[in-house]
Amino acid sequence: PQITPDERYRELDSHAQNESEIQEDVPISRKIANFLKLAYNEIRENISIYLLIIVYLCVCVMNKLLAKRTLKKIGNYSFVTSETHNCICMVVFFALYFMFGRRVMSAKERHRNFGVQFLLISLLDACSVIIAFIGLTRTTGNIQSFVMQLSIPINMF
């Protein structure tokens, strides 16, 4: 099968006029300019996804901090409240992505499966809540920390 170049990077590929530019004698300023242009194009194409991820992480971290400070006397209630709020946030962000992501046709074509992937990752994160809750309530000491580590690969996925 023949490999077709990605449309987004066609302009960057056109910067290399001939074979000599690809070799080591290209000035460092040209390499930096090409890298910055590539980074700018990537960020411009996917800005909504990056903002969604940043907002989600900020909400999760701040919610955990606030829940720990205000509800720490009630035992595991702060943990349950925090994780429930995270699950609600995932559903809200999933809905926001579909509402605002459908306006741009090219982004919809490029990321047509992103919404389903985001929902599956959210469900995996909800599963990590169950794993972490069992780790906090049913185990102690080293076993507790080991069970808590099981949720890390799910969150990293």
Coordinates of N, CA and C in Angstrom, one line a residue:
P1 N 0.8 -1.2 0.0 CA 0.0 0.0 0.0 C 0.9 1.3 0.0
Q2 N 0.4 2.2 -0.7 CA 1.2 3.5 -0.9 C 0.8 4.4 0.3
I3 N 1.8 5.0 0.9 CA 1.6 5.9 2.0 C 1.3 7.3 1.5
T4 N 0.1 7.9 1.9 CA -0.2 9.2 1.4 C 0.1 10.2 2.6
P5 N 0.7 11.4 2.2 CA 1.1 12.3 3.2 C -0.1 13.0 3.9
D6 N 0.0 13.3 5.1 CA -1.1 14.0 5.8 C -1.2 15.4 5.3
E7 N -2.5 15.8 5.1 CA -2.8 17.1 4.5 C -2.3 18.3 5.4
R8 N -2.3 18.1 6.7 CA -1.9 19.1 7.6 C -0.4 19.5 7.5
Y9 N 0.4 18.5 7.2 CA 1.8 18.6 7.1 C 2.4 18.8 5.7
R10 N 1.5 18.9 4.8 CA 1.9 19.1 3.4 C 2.7 20.4 3.2
E11 N 2.3 21.5 3.9 CA 3.0 22.8 3.8 C 4.4 22.7 4.4
L12 N 4.5 22.0 5.5 CA 5.8 21.8 6.1 C 6.7 21.0 5.3
D13 N 6.2 20.0 4.6 CA 7.0 19.1 3.7 C 7.5 19.9 2.5
S14 N 6.7 21.0 2.1 CA 7.1 21.7 1.0 C 8.3 22.7 1.3
H15 N 8.6 22.8 2.6 CA 9.8 23.7 2.9 C 11.1 23.0 2.5
A16 N 11.1 21.8 2.5 CA 12.3 21.1 2.0 C 12.3 21.0 0.5
Q17 N 12.9 22.0 -0.1 CA 12.9 22.1 -1.6 C 13.6 21.0 -2.3
N18 N 14.8 20.7 -1.8 CA 15.6 19.6 -2.4 C 16.3 18.8 -1.3
E19 N 17.0 17.8 -1.8 CA 17.6 16.8 -0.8 C 18.6 17.5 0.1
S20 N 19.3 18.5 -0.4 CA 20.4 19.1 0.3 C 19.9 19.8 1.6
E21 N 18.6 20.3 1.6 CA 18.1 20.9 2.7 C 17.8 20.0 3.9
I22 N 17.6 18.7 3.5 CA 17.2 17.7 4.6 C 18.5 17.3 5.3
Q23 N 19.6 17.5 4.7 CA 20.9 17.0 5.4 C 21.3 18.0 6.5
E24 N 22.5 17.7 7.0 CA 22.9 18.4 8.2 C 23.3 19.9 8.0
D25 N 23.4 20.4 6.8 CA 23.9 21.7 6.5 C 22.8 22.8 6.6
V26 N 21.6 22.4 7.1 CA 20.5 23.3 7.3 C 20.8 24.2 8.5
P27 N 20.7 25.5 8.4 CA 20.9 26.4 9.5 C 20.0 26.0 10.7
I28 N 20.5 26.3 11.9 CA 19.8 25.9 13.1 C 18.5 26.8 13.2
S29 N 18.6 28.0 12.7 CA 17.4 28.9 12.8 C 16.3 28.4 11.9
R30 N 16.7 27.7 10.8 CA 15.6 27.1 9.9 C 15.0 25.9 10.6
K31 N 15.8 25.1 11.3 CA 15.3 24.0 12.0 C 14.3 24.4 13.1
I32 N 14.7 25.5 13.8 CA 13.9 26.0 14.9 C 12.6 26.6 14.3
A33 N 12.7 27.3 13.2 CA 11.5 27.9 12.6 C 10.5 26.8 12.2
N34 N 11.1 25.7 11.6 CA 10.2 24.6 11.1 C 9.5 23.9 12.3
F35 N 10.3 23.7 13.4 CA 9.7 23.1 14.6 C 8.6 23.9 15.2
L36 N 8.9 25.2 15.3 CA 7.9 26.1 15.9 C 6.6 26.2 15.0
K37 N 6.8 26.2 13.7 CA 5.6 26.2 12.8 C 4.8 24.9 12.9
L38 N 5.5 23.7 13.1 CA 4.9 22.5 13.3 C 4.1 22.5 14.6
A39 N 4.7 23.0 15.7 CA 4.1 23.0 17.0 C 2.9 24.0 16.9
Y40 N 3.0 25.1 16.2 CA 1.9 26.0 16.1 C 0.7 25.4 15.4
N41 N 1.0 24.7 14.3 CA -0.1 24.1 13.5 C -0.8 23.0 14.3
E42 N 0.0 22.2 15.1 CA -0.6 21.2 15.9 C -1.5 21.7 17.0
I43 N -1.0 22.8 17.6 CA -1.8 23.4 18.7 C -3.1 24.1 18.1
R44 N -2.9 24.7 17.0 CA -4.1 25.4 16.4 C -5.1 24.4 16.0
E45 N -4.7 23.2 15.5 CA -5.7 22.2 15.0 C -6.4 21.6 16.2
N46 N -5.7 21.4 17.3 CA -6.3 20.7 18.4 C -6.5 21.5 19.7
I47 N -6.7 22.8 19.6 CA -6.8 23.6 20.8 C -8.0 23.3 21.7
S48 N -9.1 22.8 21.1 CA -10.2 22.5 21.9 C -10.0 21.3 22.8
I49 N -9.2 20.3 22.2 CA -8.9 19.1 23.0 C -8.0 19.5 24.1
Y50 N -6.9 20.3 23.8 CA -6.0 20.7 24.9 C -6.7 21.5 26.0
L51 N -7.6 22.4 25.6 CA -8.3 23.1 26.7 C -9.2 22.2 27.5
L52 N -9.8 21.3 26.9 CA -10.7 20.4 27.6 C -9.9 19.6 28.6
I53 N -8.7 19.1 28.2 CA -7.8 18.3 29.1 C -7.4 19.2 30.3
I54 N -6.9 20.4 30.0 CA -6.4 21.3 31.1 C -7.6 21.6 32.1
V55 N -8.8 21.9 31.6 CA -9.9 22.2 32.5 C -10.2 21.0 33.3
Y56 N -10.2 19.9 32.7 CA -10.6 18.6 33.4 C -9.5 18.4 34.6
L57 N -8.3 18.5 34.3 CA -7.2 18.3 35.3 C -7.3 19.3 36.4
C58 N -7.6 20.6 36.0 CA -7.7 21.6 37.1 C -8.9 21.4 38.0
V59 N -10.1 21.0 37.4 CA -11.2 20.7 38.2 C -11.0 19.5 39.1
C60 N -10.3 18.4 38.6 CA -10.1 17.3 39.4 C -9.1 17.6 40.6
V61 N -8.1 18.3 40.3 CA -7.1 18.6 41.4 C -7.7 19.6 42.4
M62 N -8.4 20.6 42.0 CA -9.0 21.6 42.9 C -10.1 20.9 43.7
N63 N -10.9 20.1 43.0 CA -12.0 19.4 43.8 C -11.4 18.5 44.9
K64 N -10.3 17.8 44.6 CA -9.7 16.9 45.6 C -9.2 17.8 46.8
L65 N -8.6 18.9 46.5 CA -8.0 19.7 47.5 C -9.2 20.3 48.4
L66 N -10.2 20.8 47.7 CA -11.3 21.4 48.5 C -12.1 20.4 49.3
A67 N -12.3 19.2 48.7 CA -13.0 18.2 49.5 C -12.2 17.7 50.7
K68 N -10.9 17.6 50.5 CA -10.0 17.2 51.6 C -10.1 18.2 52.8
R69 N -10.0 19.5 52.4 CA -10.0 20.5 53.5 C -11.4 20.6 54.2
T70 N -12.4 20.5 53.4 CA -13.7 20.8 54.1 C -14.4 19.6 54.7
L71 N -14.1 18.4 54.2 CA -14.8 17.2 54.6 C -13.9 16.1 55.2
K72 N -12.7 16.5 55.7 CA -11.8 15.5 56.1 C -12.2 14.8 57.4
K73 N -13.2 15.4 58.2 CA -13.6 14.8 59.4 C -14.6 13.7 59.2
I74 N -15.1 13.6 58.0 CA -16.2 12.6 57.8 C -15.7 11.3 57.2
G75 N -14.4 11.1 57.2 CA -13.8 9.8 56.8 C -13.7 9.7 55.3
N76 N -14.2 8.7 54.7 CA -14.1 8.5 53.2 C -15.2 9.3 52.4
Y77 N -16.0 10.0 53.1 CA -17.0 10.8 52.4 C -16.4 11.8 51.4
S78 N -15.3 12.4 51.8 CA -14.6 13.4 50.9 C -14.1 12.7 49.6
F79 N -13.6 11.5 49.8 CA -13.2 10.7 48.6 C -14.3 10.4 47.7
V80 N -15.4 9.9 48.2 CA -16.6 9.6 47.4 C -17.1 10.9 46.7
T81 N -17.2 12.0 47.4 CA -17.7 13.2 46.9 C -16.8 13.7 45.7
S82 N -15.5 13.6 46.0 CA -14.5 14.0 45.0 C -14.7 13.2 43.7
E83 N -14.7 11.9 43.8 CA -14.7 11.1 42.6 C -16.1 11.1 41.9
T84 N -17.2 11.3 42.7 CA -18.5 11.5 42.0 C -18.5 12.8 41.2
H85 N -17.9 13.8 41.8 CA -17.8 15.1 41.1 C -17.0 14.9 39.8
N86 N -15.9 14.2 39.9 CA -15.0 14.0 38.7 C -15.8 13.3 37.6
C87 N -16.6 12.3 38.0 CA -17.4 11.5 37.0 C -18.4 12.5 36.3
I88 N -19.1 13.3 37.1 CA -20.0 14.3 36.6 C -19.3 15.2 35.6
C89 N -18.1 15.7 36.0 CA -17.3 16.6 35.1 C -17.0 15.9 33.8
M90 N -16.7 14.6 33.8 CA -16.3 14.0 32.6 C -17.5 13.9 31.7
V91 N -18.7 13.7 32.2 CA -19.9 13.7 31.3 C -20.2 15.1 30.8
V92 N -20.0 16.1 31.6 CA -20.2 17.5 31.2 C -19.3 17.8 30.1
F93 N -18.0 17.5 30.3 CA -17.0 17.9 29.3 C -17.2 17.1 28.0
F94 N -17.7 15.8 28.1 CA -18.0 15.0 26.9 C -19.1 15.7 26.1
A95 N -20.1 16.2 26.8 CA -21.2 16.9 26.2 C -20.8 18.2 25.5
L96 N -19.9 18.9 26.3 CA -19.4 20.2 25.7 C -18.6 19.9 24.4
Y97 N -17.8 18.9 24.4 CA -17.0 18.6 23.2 C -17.9 18.3 22.0
F98 N -19.0 17.6 22.2 CA -19.9 17.3 21.1 C -20.7 18.6 20.7
M99 N -21.0 19.4 21.6 CA -21.7 20.7 21.2 C -20.9 21.6 20.4
F100 N -19.6 21.8 20.9 CA -18.8 22.8 20.2 C -17.9 22.2 19.2
G101 N -17.7 20.9 19.2 CA -16.8 20.2 18.3 C -17.5 20.0 16.9
R102 N -18.8 20.0 16.9 CA -19.5 19.8 15.6 C -19.5 21.0 14.7
R103 N -19.2 22.1 15.1 CA -19.3 23.3 14.3 C -18.2 23.3 13.2
V104 N -17.0 22.9 13.5 CA -15.9 22.9 12.5 C -15.9 21.6 11.8
M105 N -16.1 21.6 10.5 CA -16.3 20.4 9.7 C -14.9 19.6 9.6
S106 N -13.8 20.3 9.4 CA -12.6 19.6 9.2 C -12.1 19.0 10.5
A107 N -12.4 19.6 11.6 CA -12.0 19.0 12.9 C -12.9 17.8 13.2
K108 N -14.1 17.9 12.8 CA -15.0 16.7 13.0 C -14.5 15.5 12.2
E109 N -14.1 15.7 11.0 CA -13.6 14.6 10.2 C -12.3 14.0 10.7
R110 N -11.4 14.9 11.2 CA -10.2 14.4 11.7 C -10.3 13.7 13.1
H111 N -11.2 14.1 13.9 CA -11.4 13.6 15.2 C -12.8 12.9 15.4
R112 N -13.2 12.2 14.4 CA -14.6 11.7 14.4 C -14.7 10.6 15.5
N113 N -13.6 9.9 15.9 CA -13.7 8.9 16.9 C -13.3 9.4 18.3
F114 N -12.9 10.7 18.4 CA -12.4 11.2 19.6 C -13.5 11.2 20.7
G115 N -14.7 11.5 20.4 CA -15.8 11.5 21.4 C -16.0 10.2 22.0
V116 N -16.0 9.1 21.2 CA -16.2 7.8 21.7 C -15.0 7.4 22.6
Q117 N -13.8 7.7 22.2 CA -12.6 7.4 22.9 C -12.6 8.2 24.3
F118 N -13.1 9.4 24.3 CA -13.1 10.2 25.5 C -14.1 9.6 26.5
L119 N -15.3 9.1 25.9 CA -16.3 8.5 26.8 C -15.7 7.2 27.4
L120 N -15.0 6.4 26.6 CA -14.4 5.1 27.1 C -13.4 5.4 28.2
I121 N -12.5 6.4 28.0 CA -11.6 6.8 29.0 C -12.3 7.3 30.3
S122 N -13.4 8.0 30.1 CA -14.1 8.4 31.3 C -14.7 7.2 32.0
L123 N -15.2 6.2 31.3 CA -15.7 5.0 32.0 C -14.5 4.2 32.7
L124 N -13.4 4.2 32.0 CA -12.2 3.6 32.7 C -11.8 4.3 34.0
D125 N -11.9 5.7 33.9 CA -11.6 6.5 35.1 C -12.7 6.2 36.2
A126 N -13.9 6.0 35.8 CA -14.9 5.6 36.8 C -14.6 4.2 37.4
C127 N -14.1 3.3 36.6 CA -13.6 2.0 37.2 C -12.5 2.2 38.2
S128 N -11.6 3.2 37.9 CA -10.5 3.4 38.8 C -11.0 3.9 40.2
V129 N -12.2 4.6 40.1 CA -12.8 5.0 41.4 C -13.2 3.8 42.2
I130 N -13.7 2.8 41.6 CA -14.1 1.6 42.4 C -12.9 0.9 42.9
I131 N -11.8 0.8 42.1 CA -10.6 0.2 42.6 C -10.0 1.0 43.7
A132 N -10.0 2.3 43.6 CA -9.4 3.1 44.7 C -10.3 3.1 45.9
F133 N -11.6 3.0 45.8 CA -12.5 3.0 46.9 C -12.3 1.7 47.7
I134 N -12.1 0.5 47.0 CA -11.9 -0.7 47.6 C -10.5 -0.7 48.3
G135 N -9.5 0.0 47.7 CA -8.2 0.1 48.2 C -8.2 0.9 49.5
L136 N -9.1 1.9 49.6 CA -9.1 2.7 50.8 C -9.9 2.1 52.0
T137 N -10.9 1.4 51.6 CA -11.8 0.9 52.7 C -11.5 -0.5 53.2
R138 N -11.1 -1.4 52.3 CA -11.0 -2.8 52.6 C -9.5 -3.3 52.9
T139 N -8.6 -2.4 52.7 CA -7.2 -2.8 52.9 C -6.5 -1.9 53.9
T140 N -5.3 -2.3 54.3 CA -4.5 -1.4 55.2 C -3.0 -1.5 54.8
G141 N -2.3 -0.5 55.2 CA -0.8 -0.5 55.0 C -0.3 -0.6 53.6
N142 N 0.6 -1.5 53.4 CA 1.3 -1.7 52.1 C 0.3 -2.2 51.0
I143 N -0.7 -3.1 51.4 CA -1.6 -3.6 50.5 C -2.5 -2.4 50.0
Q144 N -2.8 -1.5 50.9 CA -3.6 -0.4 50.5 C -2.9 0.5 49.4
S145 N -1.7 0.7 49.6 CA -0.9 1.5 48.6 C -0.8 0.8 47.3
F146 N -0.6 -0.6 47.4 CA -0.5 -1.4 46.2 C -1.8 -1.3 45.4
V147 N -3.0 -1.5 46.1 CA -4.3 -1.4 45.4 C -4.5 0.0 44.8
M148 N -4.1 1.0 45.5 CA -4.2 2.4 45.0 C -3.4 2.5 43.7
Q149 N -2.3 1.9 43.6 CA -1.4 2.0 42.4 C -2.1 1.4 41.2
L150 N -3.0 0.5 41.4 CA -3.7 -0.2 40.2 C -4.5 0.8 39.4
S151 N -4.9 1.9 40.0 CA -5.7 2.9 39.3 C -4.9 3.8 38.4
I152 N -3.6 3.8 38.6 CA -2.7 4.7 37.8 C -2.7 4.4 36.3
P153 N -2.5 3.1 35.9 CA -2.5 2.8 34.5 C -3.8 3.2 33.8
I154 N -4.9 3.0 34.5 CA -6.2 3.4 33.9 C -6.2 4.9 33.7
N155 N -5.8 5.6 34.7 CA -5.8 7.1 34.5 C -4.8 7.6 33.5
M156 N -3.7 6.9 33.3 CA -2.7 7.3 32.3 C -3.2 6.9 30.9
F157 N -4.0 5.9 30.8 CA -4.5 5.5 29.5 C -5.4 6.6 28.9

